[in-house]
mmCIF file of C-alpha atoms in Angstrom:
data_model
loop_
_atom_site.group_PDB
_atom_site.id
_atom_site.type_symbol
_atom_site.label_atom_id
_atom_site.label_comp_id
_atom_site.label_asym_id
_atom_site.label_seq_id
_atom_site.Cartn_x
_atom_site.Cartn_y
_atom_site.Cartn_z
ATOM 1 C CA UNK P 1 38.280 119.759 46.044
ATOM 2 C CA UNK P 2 41.526 119.985 47.814
ATOM 3 C CA UNK P 3 42.879 117.189 44.811
ATOM 4 C CA UNK P 4 41.974 119.535 41.771
ATOM 5 C CA UNK P 5 43.245 122.475 43.847
ATOM 6 C CA UNK P 6 46.704 120.798 44.112
ATOM 7 C CA UNK P 7 46.193 119.326 40.183
ATOM 8 C CA UNK P 8 45.758 123.116 39.098
ATOM 9 C CA UNK P 9 48.563 124.051 41.024
ATOM 10 C CA UNK P 10 50.883 121.639 39.610
ATOM 11 C CA UNK P 11 49.737 122.224 36.253
ATOM 12 C CA UNK P 12 50.092 126.391 36.236
ATOM 13 C CA UNK P 13 53.718 125.800 37.618
ATOM 14 C CA UNK P 14 54.335 122.827 34.785
ATOM 15 C CA UNK P 15 52.865 125.733 32.466
ATOM 16 C CA UNK P 16 55.517 128.092 34.239
ATOM 17 C CA UNK P 17 58.400 126.222 33.975
ATOM 18 C CA UNK P 18 58.087 125.512 30.001
ATOM 19 C CA UNK P 19 57.711 129.113 29.537
ATOM 20 C CA UNK P 20 61.039 129.560 32.416
ATOM 21 C CA UNK P 21 62.628 126.803 29.286
ATOM 22 C CA UNK P 22 61.795 128.800 26.352
ATOM 23 C CA UNK P 23 62.724 132.264 27.834
ATOM 24 C CA UNK P 24 65.981 131.836 29.179
ATOM 25 C CA UNK P 25 69.159 132.053 27.397
ATOM 26 C CA UNK P 26 72.694 131.051 27.306
ATOM 27 C CA UNK P 27 73.705 134.628 29.133
ATOM 28 C CA UNK P 28 71.169 133.926 31.905
ATOM 29 C CA UNK P 29 72.227 132.465 35.287
ATOM 30 C CA UNK P 30 68.700 131.253 36.725
ATOM 31 C CA UNK P 31 66.980 128.745 38.367
ATOM 32 C CA UNK P 32 63.044 127.324 38.821
ATOM 33 C CA UNK P 33 62.268 126.219 42.242
ATOM 34 C CA UNK P 34 59.040 125.966 43.272
ATOM 35 C CA UNK P 35 57.177 127.742 40.952
ATOM 36 C CA UNK P 36 59.359 130.530 41.204
ATOM 37 C CA UNK P 37 62.130 131.966 38.604
ATOM 38 C CA UNK P 38 65.275 132.768 40.312
ATOM 39 C CA UNK P 39 67.723 135.098 38.350
ATOM 40 C CA UNK P 40 71.108 134.969 39.889
ATOM 41 C CA UNK P 41 73.357 138.517 40.167
ATOM 42 C CA UNK P 42 77.077 138.390 39.173
ATOM 43 C CA UNK P 43 79.148 136.462 42.153
ATOM 44 C CA UNK P 44 81.769 138.194 44.204
ATOM 45 C CA UNK P 45 85.540 137.706 43.400
ATOM 46 C CA UNK P 46 85.871 135.168 46.391
ATOM 47 C CA UNK P 47 83.270 133.187 44.998
ATOM 48 C CA UNK P 48 84.509 133.287 41.414
ATOM 49 C CA UNK P 49 88.201 132.630 43.314
ATOM 50 C CA UNK P 50 87.419 129.037 45.113
ATOM 51 C CA UNK P 51 85.109 128.119 42.298
ATOM 52 C CA UNK P 52 87.932 128.387 39.779
ATOM 53 C CA UNK P 53 90.519 126.755 42.153
ATOM 54 C CA UNK P 54 87.879 123.825 43.041
ATOM 55 C CA UNK P 55 87.151 123.199 38.950
ATOM 56 C CA UNK P 56 90.649 123.253 38.400
ATOM 57 C CA UNK P 57 91.536 120.402 40.360
ATOM 58 C CA UNK P 58 88.467 118.480 40.126
ATOM 59 C CA UNK P 59 88.431 118.930 36.490
ATOM 60 C CA UNK P 60 91.790 117.952 35.634
ATOM 61 C CA UNK P 61 91.522 114.896 38.078
ATOM 62 C CA UNK P 62 88.564 113.505 36.800
ATOM 63 C CA UNK P 63 89.754 114.162 32.845
ATOM 64 C CA UNK P 64 93.062 112.414 33.475
ATOM 65 C CA UNK P 65 91.220 109.057 35.247
ATOM 66 C CA UNK P 66 88.606 109.074 32.737
ATOM 67 C CA UNK P 67 86.130 108.721 35.503
ATOM 68 C CA UNK P 68 83.293 111.094 33.924
ATOM 69 C CA UNK P 69 82.186 114.473 33.237
ATOM 70 C CA UNK P 70 82.531 117.756 35.235
ATOM 71 C CA UNK P 71 79.516 120.447 34.853
ATOM 72 C CA UNK P 72 79.870 124.346 36.215
ATOM 73 C CA UNK P 73 78.182 127.299 36.263
ATOM 74 C CA UNK P 74 75.348 127.200 33.741
ATOM 75 C CA UNK P 75 75.013 123.577 33.066
ATOM 76 C CA UNK P 76 70.847 123.063 34.020
ATOM 77 C CA UNK P 77 70.064 120.070 36.314
ATOM 78 C CA UNK P 78 66.396 119.241 35.954
ATOM 79 C CA UNK P 79 64.992 117.591 38.694
ATOM 80 C CA UNK P 80 61.207 116.406 39.468
ATOM 81 C CA UNK P 81 59.983 120.239 39.876
ATOM 82 C CA UNK P 82 62.814 122.229 40.014
ATOM 83 C CA UNK P 83 66.011 123.121 37.971
ATOM 84 C CA UNK P 84 69.359 123.953 39.438
ATOM 85 C CA UNK P 85 72.440 125.383 38.109
ATOM 86 C CA UNK P 86 75.243 124.010 40.441
ATOM 87 C CA UNK P 87 78.413 125.768 40.764
ATOM 88 C CA UNK P 88 79.994 122.534 40.196
ATOM 89 C CA UNK P 89 78.886 119.051 39.585
ATOM 90 C CA UNK P 90 80.195 115.616 38.469
ATOM 91 C CA UNK P 91 78.680 112.818 36.623
ATOM 92 C CA UNK P 92 80.377 109.130 36.558
ATOM 93 C CA UNK P 93 80.967 107.753 33.517
ATOM 94 C CA UNK P 94 77.935 105.377 32.929
ATOM 95 C CA UNK P 95 75.420 108.620 33.290
ATOM 96 C CA UNK P 96 78.121 110.873 31.387
ATOM 97 C CA UNK P 97 78.731 108.863 28.381
ATOM 98 C CA UNK P 98 74.697 109.579 27.408
ATOM 99 C CA UNK P 99 75.158 113.003 27.209
ATOM 100 C CA UNK P 100 74.965 114.654 23.948
ATOM 101 C CA UNK P 101 76.826 117.998 22.686
ATOM 102 C CA UNK P 102 73.316 119.817 22.254
ATOM 103 C CA UNK P 103 72.087 118.738 25.405
ATOM 104 C CA UNK P 104 70.893 121.435 27.785
ATOM 105 C CA UNK P 105 68.942 119.669 30.834
ATOM 106 C CA UNK P 106 70.655 117.233 32.581
ATOM 107 C CA UNK P 107 70.015 114.646 35.253
ATOM 108 C CA UNK P 108 70.702 114.134 38.725
ATOM 109 C CA UNK P 109 74.355 114.027 39.152
ATOM 110 C CA UNK P 110 76.220 111.743 41.696
ATOM 111 C CA UNK P 111 78.117 114.720 43.206
ATOM 112 C CA UNK P 112 77.066 118.802 43.661
ATOM 113 C CA UNK P 113 78.942 121.827 44.626
ATOM 114 C CA UNK P 114 77.614 124.990 46.051
ATOM 115 C CA UNK P 115 79.699 127.744 46.637
ATOM 116 C CA UNK P 116 78.026 130.086 49.467
ATOM 117 C CA UNK P 117 76.711 133.936 48.635
ATOM 118 C CA UNK P 118 75.006 136.418 50.655
ATOM 119 C CA UNK P 119 71.728 135.693 48.285
ATOM 120 C CA UNK P 120 72.123 131.936 48.081
ATOM 121 C CA UNK P 121 72.952 130.161 50.969
ATOM 122 C CA UNK P 122 69.295 130.273 52.488
ATOM 123 C CA UNK P 123 68.630 127.989 49.431
ATOM 124 C CA UNK P 124 71.697 126.240 49.555
ATOM 125 C CA UNK P 125 71.305 124.574 52.723
ATOM 126 C CA UNK P 126 67.952 124.734 52.861
ATOM 127 C CA UNK P 127 65.612 123.767 49.752
ATOM 128 C CA UNK P 128 68.284 122.723 47.694
ATOM 129 C CA UNK P 129 69.741 120.352 50.192
ATOM 130 C CA UNK P 130 66.106 118.628 50.907
ATOM 131 C CA UNK P 131 65.643 118.219 47.468
ATOM 132 C CA UNK P 132 69.514 116.900 46.391
ATOM 133 C CA UNK P 133 69.089 114.291 49.128
ATOM 134 C CA UNK P 134 65.554 113.714 47.819
ATOM 135 C CA UNK P 135 66.728 112.524 44.176
ATOM 136 C CA UNK P 136 69.589 110.694 45.819
ATOM 137 C CA UNK P 137 71.959 112.613 44.795
ATOM 138 C CA UNK P 138 74.988 110.817 46.574
ATOM 139 C CA UNK P 139 77.104 113.713 47.858
ATOM 140 C CA UNK P 140 76.949 117.432 48.487
ATOM 141 C CA UNK P 141 79.433 120.206 49.157
ATOM 142 C CA UNK P 142 78.620 123.698 50.604
ATOM 143 C CA UNK P 143 81.886 125.812 50.778
ATOM 144 C CA UNK P 144 82.146 128.909 52.437
ATOM 145 C CA UNK P 145 84.361 131.477 50.764
ATOM 146 C CA UNK P 146 84.388 133.933 53.535
ATOM 147 C CA UNK P 147 84.981 131.740 56.372
ATOM 148 C CA UNK P 148 86.974 129.429 54.319
ATOM 149 C CA UNK P 149 85.247 126.330 55.310
ATOM 150 C CA UNK P 150 84.150 122.747 53.549
ATOM 151 C CA UNK P 151 80.987 120.782 54.363
ATOM 152 C CA UNK P 152 80.883 117.221 53.345
ATOM 153 C CA UNK P 153 77.348 115.366 53.289
ATOM 154 C CA UNK P 154 77.165 112.159 52.300
ATOM 155 C CA UNK P 155 73.902 110.254 51.655
ATOM 156 C CA UNK P 156 73.194 107.276 54.452
ATOM 157 C CA UNK P 157 70.031 105.775 53.699
ATOM 158 C CA UNK P 158 67.472 108.042 52.719
ATOM 159 C CA UNK P 159 69.053 111.030 54.461
ATOM 160 C CA UNK P 160 72.465 113.406 54.326
ATOM 161 C CA UNK P 161 74.710 113.292 57.266
ATOM 162 C CA UNK P 162 77.647 116.005 57.858
ATOM 163 C CA UNK P 163 80.737 113.591 57.454
ATOM 164 C CA UNK P 164 83.023 117.080 57.736
ATOM 165 C CA UNK P 165 83.099 120.489 58.357
ATOM 166 C CA UNK P 166 86.530 122.103 58.357
ATOM 167 C CA UNK P 167 88.897 124.674 57.352
ATOM 168 C CA UNK P 168 91.888 122.505 57.465
ATOM 169 C CA UNK P 169 93.015 118.836 56.570
ATOM 170 C CA UNK P 170 92.230 116.495 53.866
ATOM 171 C CA UNK P 171 88.875 115.963 52.014
ATOM 172 C CA UNK P 172 88.282 112.851 50.341
ATOM 173 C CA UNK P 173 85.527 112.459 47.969
ATOM 174 C CA UNK P 174 83.318 109.315 48.294
ATOM 175 C CA UNK P 175 81.659 109.432 44.583
ATOM 176 C CA UNK P 176 85.130 110.588 42.763
ATOM 177 C CA UNK P 177 87.123 107.853 43.128
ATOM 178 C CA UNK P 178 90.604 108.534 44.273
ATOM 179 C CA UNK P 179 90.053 112.265 45.011
ATOM 180 C CA UNK P 180 91.725 113.592 48.063
ATOM 181 C CA UNK P 181 92.966 117.510 48.128
ATOM 182 C CA UNK P 182 93.582 119.331 50.995
ATOM 183 C CA UNK P 183 90.931 121.988 52.090
ATOM 184 C CA UNK P 184 93.300 124.930 52.186
ATOM 185 C CA UNK P 185 93.981 124.295 48.447
ATOM 186 C CA UNK P 186 90.328 125.319 47.275
ATOM 187 C CA UNK P 187 91.158 128.693 49.110
ATOM 188 C CA UNK P 188 94.943 129.535 48.066
ATOM 189 C CA UNK P 189 96.568 129.396 45.165
ATOM 190 C CA UNK P 190 99.854 128.225 46.458
ATOM 191 C CA UNK P 191 98.317 125.329 48.152
ATOM 192 C CA UNK P 192 96.148 124.680 45.221
ATOM 193 C CA UNK P 193 99.372 124.854 42.783
ATOM 194 C CA UNK P 194 100.938 121.763 45.529
ATOM 195 C CA UNK P 195 97.795 120.147 45.102
ATOM 196 C CA UNK P 196 97.688 119.774 41.435
ATOM 197 C CA UNK P 197 101.143 118.411 41.677
ATOM 198 C CA UNK P 198 100.079 115.910 43.974
ATOM 199 C CA UNK P 199 97.308 114.665 42.081
#
């Protein structure tokens, strides 16, 4: 009976997920998490500012070095049960070479970056961290735009380990080869421009 109940629940979740795919549009910012559709509200200015500064650094570096593909905002990552739209993500060349222009669902990236907001931080530190870890996403950054802090997690074996939590100093990616930037460049315009010149 328990097995039948679990199967029925998963079948219902699958049906709800298919409806989610049918109903979302390019204008929506939405995720499917544990059977529930999560609609996201517009972000605060500081969230948008931090996303833009980091996206500029990472996007230019990856394009110049031809390392892969950087996705952001509404790019949907489809994992075993859940679908996420990370703020920023990176796929190595061997994965991104298979992508097509019409593709709307993407596999697990190699790096995910989430920018915290009041409405998302519990999921970013909870279900998302556990799910990203379970799907062996090698590197995960959590950025707090209010406290101007970066947390860098790296997969060791089966679990993430926090390797850096700081407001100052440099952060070096494990996944994006050679990508090293000052943490302040994620939050400060002048530092961002300096970092661009030094990439």
